[in-house]
Coordinates of C-alpha atoms in Angstrom, one line a residue:
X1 CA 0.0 0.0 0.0
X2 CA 1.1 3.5 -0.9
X3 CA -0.7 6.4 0.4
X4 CA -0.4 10.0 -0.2
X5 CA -1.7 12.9 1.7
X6 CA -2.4 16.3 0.4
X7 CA -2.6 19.6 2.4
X8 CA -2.7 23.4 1.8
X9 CA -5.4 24.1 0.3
X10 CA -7.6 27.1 0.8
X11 CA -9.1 30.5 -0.1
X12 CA -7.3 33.1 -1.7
X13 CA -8.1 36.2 -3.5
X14 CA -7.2 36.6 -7.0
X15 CA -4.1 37.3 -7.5
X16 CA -2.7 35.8 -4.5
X17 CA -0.5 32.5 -3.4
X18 CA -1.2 28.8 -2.1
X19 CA 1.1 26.5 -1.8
X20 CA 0.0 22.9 -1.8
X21 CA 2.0 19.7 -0.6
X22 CA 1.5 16.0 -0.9
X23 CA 3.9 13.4 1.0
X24 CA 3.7 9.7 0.2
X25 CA 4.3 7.2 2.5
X26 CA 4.3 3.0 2.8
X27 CA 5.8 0.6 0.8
X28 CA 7.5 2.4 -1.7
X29 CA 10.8 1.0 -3.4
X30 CA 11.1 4.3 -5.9
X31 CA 9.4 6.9 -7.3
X32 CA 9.0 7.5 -10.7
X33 CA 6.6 10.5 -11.5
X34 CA 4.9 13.0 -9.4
X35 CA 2.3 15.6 -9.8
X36 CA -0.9 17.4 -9.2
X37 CA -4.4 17.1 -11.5
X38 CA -7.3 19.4 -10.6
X39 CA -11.1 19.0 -11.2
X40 CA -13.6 21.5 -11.7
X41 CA -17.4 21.3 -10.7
X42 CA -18.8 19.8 -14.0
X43 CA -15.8 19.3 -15.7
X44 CA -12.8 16.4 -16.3
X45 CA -10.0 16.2 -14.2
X46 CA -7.0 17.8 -16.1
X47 CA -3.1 17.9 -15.4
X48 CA -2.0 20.6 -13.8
X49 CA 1.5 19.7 -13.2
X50 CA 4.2 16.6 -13.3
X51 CA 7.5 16.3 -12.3
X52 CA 10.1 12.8 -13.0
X53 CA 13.1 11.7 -11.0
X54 CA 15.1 13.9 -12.5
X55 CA 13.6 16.9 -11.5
X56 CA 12.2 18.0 -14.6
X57 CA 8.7 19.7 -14.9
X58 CA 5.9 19.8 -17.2
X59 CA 3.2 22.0 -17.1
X60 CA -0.8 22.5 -18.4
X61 CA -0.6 25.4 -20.5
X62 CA -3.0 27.4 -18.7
X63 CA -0.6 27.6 -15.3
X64 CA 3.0 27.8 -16.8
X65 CA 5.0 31.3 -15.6
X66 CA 2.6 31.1 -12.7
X67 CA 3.2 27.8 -11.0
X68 CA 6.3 25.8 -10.0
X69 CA 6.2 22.3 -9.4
X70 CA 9.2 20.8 -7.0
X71 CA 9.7 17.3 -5.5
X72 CA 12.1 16.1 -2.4
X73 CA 13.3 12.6 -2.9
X74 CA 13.9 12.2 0.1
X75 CA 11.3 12.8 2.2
X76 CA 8.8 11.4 -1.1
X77 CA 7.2 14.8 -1.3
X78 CA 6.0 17.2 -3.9
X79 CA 5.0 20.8 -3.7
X80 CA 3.0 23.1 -6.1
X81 CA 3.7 27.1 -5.6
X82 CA 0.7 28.4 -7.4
X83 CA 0.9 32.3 -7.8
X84 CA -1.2 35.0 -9.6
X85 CA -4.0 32.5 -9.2
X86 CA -7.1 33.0 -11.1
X87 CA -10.9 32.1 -10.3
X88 CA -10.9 29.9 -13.0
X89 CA -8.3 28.0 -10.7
X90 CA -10.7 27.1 -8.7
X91 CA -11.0 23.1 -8.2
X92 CA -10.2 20.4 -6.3
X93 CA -6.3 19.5 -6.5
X94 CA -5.0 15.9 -6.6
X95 CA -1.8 14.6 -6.2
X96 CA -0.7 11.9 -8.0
X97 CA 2.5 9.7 -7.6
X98 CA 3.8 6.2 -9.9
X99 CA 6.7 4.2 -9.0
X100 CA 7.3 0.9 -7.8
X101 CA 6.4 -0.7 -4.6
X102 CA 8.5 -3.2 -2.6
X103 CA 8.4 -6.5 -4.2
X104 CA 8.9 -4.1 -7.4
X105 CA 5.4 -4.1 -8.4
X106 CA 3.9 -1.0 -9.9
X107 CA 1.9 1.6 -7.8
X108 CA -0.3 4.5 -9.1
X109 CA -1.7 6.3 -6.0
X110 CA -4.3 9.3 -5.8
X111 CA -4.8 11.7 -2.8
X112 CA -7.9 11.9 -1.2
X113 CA -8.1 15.9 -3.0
X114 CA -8.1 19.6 -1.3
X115 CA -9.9 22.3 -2.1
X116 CA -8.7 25.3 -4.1
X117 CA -10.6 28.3 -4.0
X118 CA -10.0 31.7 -5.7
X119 CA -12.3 34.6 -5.6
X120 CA -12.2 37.5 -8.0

């Protein structure tokens, strides 16, 4: 079992800064990719952001110059810095990590979600 937790989600103004974080935790050999989707009311859950091993991002179109995507491989966490945030930022963020369990047996693991809210 892998699990991963989110946190740092909120209410902002537009314009202004969250910063979200998701740690993964349990059996977990190595760690491929990592990154954050979001999901809007009525709407598919999109990629917001990935990052590999290696450090190297990729980013939705809508969000690049405005967020940052950064991993710690050691502590199996990844962050999202989301500035000059925009209502239509407004969703629920998931984290999302791949890699390989103990046993080396694949893993894809979803947080449970938090909360993004931006008013204008």
């Amino acid at each position: 079992q892998v699990q991963v937790v989110e946190s740092g989600g909120g209410w902002v103004q537009a314009g202004g800064s969250l910063r979200l974080s998701c740690a993964a935790s349990g059996s977990i050999f190595r760690i491929d990719s990592m990154g954050w989707y979001r999901q809007a009311p009525g709407k598919e859950r999109e990629l917001v952001a990935r990052i590999n091993s290696g450090g190297s991002g990729n980013y939705a179109d809508s969000v690049k110059g405005r967020f940052t995507i950064s991993r710690d491989n050691v502590k199996n966490m990844v962050a999202l810095q989301m500035n000059s945030l925009k209502p239509e930022d407004t969703a629920v963020y998931y984290c999302n990590v791949q890699g390989l369990r103990t046993g080396l047996r694949r893993f894809d693991s979803w947080g449970q979600g938090t909360q993004v809210t931006v008013s204008s």
